[in-house]
Amino acid sequence: LFVAAVIPGPGIAAVVGRVLARGREGAIAFCLGMAIGDVVWLSVVVAGLAVVAQTFATAFLVVKYAGAVYLLWLAWKMWSAPAVGIATPLPRAERKRSGDLRLMLAGLALTLGNPKTMVFYLALLPNLIPLETVTMLGFFELALIAFVVVGSVMAVYCLAADRARRIFASPRAVRLLNRSAGTMIAGAAVAVATR
């Protein structure tokens, strides 16, 4: 799980892009949603609902494309954001609009629609763990491990992106940063939508 979580994919691109553009504010909620998404996929597989997941493929496609659309919207917001120095705090109205629940749900949708996460839980996990032998206690242990591993990996990426973000102080550098982050998030949206 750790190796799968560390390998860059749409989720990491979205987290890094968001932190580069906005700082750490809201990153915990976004990462929390992503970790919860991993636990949801684990639950689906352990409960033997892989067949149900395939049966409701249309619902997962809707979640996947909704996540991609949200990422494109974020990419556009970052691309077109005004270039002010990083030291300038976001206006109160701007901070309020990116509520924690909304960010958590965005992270959850991103993970539920992430092909990398789906492949890990639906294809690889059943080959690594005999799922028919997992007890309730075993499930909670696996869920805790998934939550901690994914949360830790995302935290490291967030901290690295935040540190990199501090290098940018001039409006020109911020414009370049915003557009680069917007491009990364748009790339993550394309990756989610096309896989």
CSV table of C-alpha atoms in Angstrom, one decimal:
chain,number,residue,atom,x,y,z
A,1,LEU,CA,0.0,0.0,0.0
A,2,PHE,CA,2.8,2.4,0.9
A,3,VAL,CA,4.5,1.9,-2.5
A,4,ALA,CA,1.2,2.3,-4.3
A,5,ALA,CA,0.4,5.5,-2.3
A,6,VAL,CA,3.9,7.0,-2.9
A,7,ILE,CA,3.8,6.6,-6.7
A,8,PRO,CA,2.6,9.9,-8.2
A,9,GLY,CA,-0.8,9.7,-9.7
A,10,PRO,CA,-3.9,12.0,-10.1
A,11,GLY,CA,-4.4,12.3,-6.3
A,12,ILE,CA,-0.9,13.4,-5.6
A,13,ALA,CA,-0.9,15.8,-8.5
A,14,ALA,CA,-4.1,17.3,-7.2
A,15,VAL,CA,-2.8,17.6,-3.6
A,16,VAL,CA,0.5,19.1,-4.6
A,17,GLY,CA,-1.1,21.5,-7.1
A,18,ARG,CA,-3.6,22.7,-4.5
A,19,VAL,CA,-0.9,23.2,-1.8
A,20,LEU,CA,1.4,25.0,-4.3
A,21,ALA,CA,-1.4,27.4,-5.2
A,22,ARG,CA,-3.2,27.8,-1.9
A,23,GLY,CA,-0.9,26.8,0.8
A,24,ARG,CA,-1.7,24.3,3.6
A,25,GLU,CA,-5.1,25.7,4.3
A,26,GLY,CA,-7.7,23.1,3.4
A,27,ALA,CA,-5.0,20.4,2.7
A,28,ILE,CA,-5.9,18.4,5.8
A,29,ALA,CA,-9.5,18.1,4.8
A,30,PHE,CA,-8.7,17.3,1.2
A,31,CYS,CA,-6.2,14.5,2.3
A,32,LEU,CA,-8.7,13.3,4.9
A,33,GLY,CA,-11.2,12.8,2.1
A,34,MET,CA,-8.6,10.9,0.1
A,35,ALA,CA,-7.8,8.6,3.0
A,36,ILE,CA,-11.5,7.9,3.6
A,37,GLY,CA,-11.8,7.0,-0.1
A,38,ASP,CA,-9.1,4.4,0.4
A,39,VAL,CA,-11.0,3.0,3.3
A,40,VAL,CA,-14.2,2.9,1.2
A,41,TRP,CA,-12.4,0.9,-1.5
A,42,LEU,CA,-10.9,-1.4,1.1
A,43,SER,CA,-14.4,-1.9,2.6
A,44,VAL,CA,-15.9,-2.7,-0.8
A,45,VAL,CA,-13.3,-5.3,-1.5
A,46,VAL,CA,-13.2,-6.9,2.0
A,47,ALA,CA,-17.0,-7.1,2.0
A,48,GLY,CA,-16.8,-9.0,-1.2
A,49,LEU,CA,-18.5,-6.3,-3.1
A,50,ALA,CA,-16.1,-6.2,-6.0
A,51,VAL,CA,-19.0,-7.7,-8.0
A,52,VAL,CA,-21.3,-4.9,-6.8
A,53,ALA,CA,-18.7,-2.3,-7.8
A,54,GLN,CA,-18.6,-3.8,-11.3
A,55,THR,CA,-22.4,-3.9,-11.4
A,56,PHE,CA,-22.6,-0.3,-10.4
A,57,ALA,CA,-19.9,0.7,-12.9
A,58,THR,CA,-22.0,3.6,-14.1
A,59,ALA,CA,-22.2,5.1,-10.6
A,60,PHE,CA,-18.5,4.9,-10.3
A,61,LEU,CA,-18.1,6.5,-13.8
A,62,VAL,CA,-20.3,9.4,-12.6
A,63,VAL,CA,-18.2,9.9,-9.5
A,64,LYS,CA,-15.0,9.6,-11.6
A,65,TYR,CA,-16.2,12.3,-14.1
A,66,ALA,CA,-17.5,14.5,-11.4
A,67,GLY,CA,-14.1,14.4,-9.8
A,68,ALA,CA,-12.5,15.2,-13.1
A,69,VAL,CA,-14.8,18.2,-13.7
A,70,TYR,CA,-14.1,19.5,-10.1
A,71,LEU,CA,-10.3,19.2,-10.8
A,72,LEU,CA,-10.7,21.1,-14.1
A,73,TRP,CA,-12.6,23.8,-12.2
A,74,LEU,CA,-9.8,24.0,-9.6
A,75,ALA,CA,-7.2,24.1,-12.4
A,76,TRP,CA,-9.1,27.0,-14.1
A,77,LYS,CA,-9.3,28.9,-10.7
A,78,MET,CA,-5.6,28.5,-10.2
A,79,TRP,CA,-4.7,29.4,-13.8
A,80,SER,CA,-6.7,32.6,-13.6
A,81,ALA,CA,-6.0,33.6,-10.0
A,82,PRO,CA,-4.5,37.0,-9.4
A,83,ALA,CA,-0.8,37.0,-8.9
A,84,VAL,CA,0.0,38.4,-5.5
A,85,GLY,CA,2.9,37.5,-3.3
A,86,ILE,CA,2.7,34.3,-1.3
A,87,ALA,CA,3.1,36.2,2.0
A,88,THR,CA,-0.3,37.9,1.3
A,89,PRO,CA,-3.0,36.0,3.1
A,90,LEU,CA,-6.1,35.0,1.1
A,91,PRO,CA,-9.1,37.3,1.6
A,92,ARG,CA,-11.5,36.1,4.2
A,93,ALA,CA,-14.3,35.5,1.6
A,94,GLU,CA,-11.9,33.3,-0.4
A,95,ARG,CA,-10.9,31.3,2.7
A,96,LYS,CA,-14.6,30.8,3.6
A,97,ARG,CA,-15.5,29.5,0.1
A,98,SER,CA,-13.1,26.6,0.3
A,99,GLY,CA,-14.9,24.9,3.3
A,100,ASP,CA,-13.4,21.8,4.8
A,101,LEU,CA,-16.4,19.6,4.2
A,102,ARG,CA,-16.4,20.5,0.5
A,103,LEU,CA,-12.7,19.9,0.3
A,104,MET,CA,-13.0,16.5,2.1
A,105,LEU,CA,-15.8,15.5,-0.3
A,106,ALA,CA,-13.6,16.5,-3.3
A,107,GLY,CA,-10.7,14.4,-1.9
A,108,LEU,CA,-13.2,11.5,-1.5
A,109,ALA,CA,-14.6,11.8,-5.0
A,110,LEU,CA,-11.1,12.0,-6.4
A,111,THR,CA,-10.0,8.8,-4.7
A,112,LEU,CA,-13.2,6.9,-5.5
A,113,GLY,CA,-12.7,7.8,-9.2
A,114,ASN,CA,-8.9,7.3,-9.2
A,115,PRO,CA,-8.0,4.4,-11.5
A,116,LYS,CA,-4.8,3.7,-9.5
A,117,THR,CA,-6.7,3.3,-6.3
A,118,MET,CA,-9.3,1.1,-8.0
A,119,VAL,CA,-6.6,-1.2,-9.4
A,120,PHE,CA,-4.9,-1.6,-6.1
A,121,TYR,CA,-8.0,-2.5,-4.1
A,122,LEU,CA,-9.9,-4.5,-6.8
A,123,ALA,CA,-7.1,-6.3,-8.5
A,124,LEU,CA,-4.0,-6.4,-6.3
A,125,LEU,CA,-5.4,-6.6,-2.7
A,126,PRO,CA,-7.3,-9.9,-3.2
A,127,ASN,CA,-4.0,-11.4,-4.4
A,128,LEU,CA,-2.1,-10.2,-1.4
A,129,ILE,CA,-4.6,-11.0,1.4
A,130,PRO,CA,-7.0,-14.0,1.6
A,131,LEU,CA,-10.1,-11.8,2.0
A,132,GLU,CA,-12.3,-14.7,3.0
A,133,THR,CA,-10.3,-15.0,6.3
A,134,VAL,CA,-10.5,-11.3,7.3
A,135,THR,CA,-12.4,-10.9,10.6
A,136,MET,CA,-14.0,-7.7,11.8
A,137,LEU,CA,-11.0,-6.9,13.9
A,138,GLY,CA,-8.7,-7.7,10.9
A,139,PHE,CA,-10.8,-5.3,8.8
A,140,PHE,CA,-10.5,-2.5,11.3
A,141,GLU,CA,-6.7,-3.1,11.4
A,142,LEU,CA,-6.5,-3.0,7.6
A,143,ALA,CA,-8.6,0.2,7.6
A,144,LEU,CA,-6.4,1.8,10.2
A,145,ILE,CA,-3.3,0.9,8.2
A,146,ALA,CA,-4.7,2.2,5.0
A,147,PHE,CA,-5.8,5.4,6.7
A,148,VAL,CA,-2.4,6.0,8.3
A,149,VAL,CA,-0.3,5.1,5.3
A,150,VAL,CA,-2.3,7.2,2.8
A,151,GLY,CA,-2.6,10.1,5.3
A,152,SER,CA,1.1,10.0,6.0
A,153,VAL,CA,2.1,9.9,2.4
A,154,MET,CA,-0.2,12.8,1.6
A,155,ALA,CA,1.1,14.8,4.6
A,156,VAL,CA,4.7,14.4,3.3
A,157,TYR,CA,3.7,15.6,-0.2
A,158,CYS,CA,1.8,18.5,1.3
A,159,LEU,CA,4.7,19.6,3.5
A,160,ALA,CA,7.1,19.3,0.5
A,161,ALA,CA,4.8,21.3,-1.7
A,162,ASP,CA,4.3,24.0,1.0
A,163,ARG,CA,8.1,24.3,1.5
A,164,ALA,CA,8.5,24.6,-2.3
A,165,ARG,CA,5.7,27.2,-2.3
A,166,ARG,CA,7.6,29.5,0.1
A,167,ILE,CA,10.3,30.1,-2.5
A,168,PHE,CA,7.8,32.1,-4.5
A,169,ALA,CA,7.4,35.7,-3.3
A,170,SER,CA,7.1,37.9,-6.3
A,171,PRO,CA,3.8,38.3,-8.3
A,172,ARG,CA,5.6,37.0,-11.4
A,173,ALA,CA,6.8,33.9,-9.6
A,174,VAL,CA,3.3,33.4,-8.1
A,175,ARG,CA,1.7,33.6,-11.5
A,176,LEU,CA,4.1,31.0,-12.8
A,177,LEU,CA,3.4,28.8,-9.7
A,178,ASN,CA,-0.4,29.2,-10.1
A,179,ARG,CA,-0.3,28.3,-13.8
A,180,SER,CA,2.0,25.3,-13.2
A,181,ALA,CA,-0.3,24.1,-10.3
A,182,GLY,CA,-3.3,24.6,-12.5
A,183,THR,CA,-1.7,22.6,-15.3
A,184,MET,CA,-0.8,19.8,-12.9
A,185,ILE,CA,-4.4,19.6,-11.6
A,186,ALA,CA,-5.8,19.7,-15.2
A,187,GLY,CA,-3.4,16.8,-16.0
A,188,ALA,CA,-4.8,15.0,-13.0
A,189,ALA,CA,-8.3,15.6,-14.2
A,190,VAL,CA,-7.4,14.2,-17.7
A,191,ALA,CA,-5.8,11.2,-16.1
A,192,VAL,CA,-8.8,10.5,-14.0
A,193,ALA,CA,-11.2,10.9,-16.9
A,194,THR,CA,-9.3,8.9,-19.4
A,195,ARG,CA,-8.3,5.8,-17.4
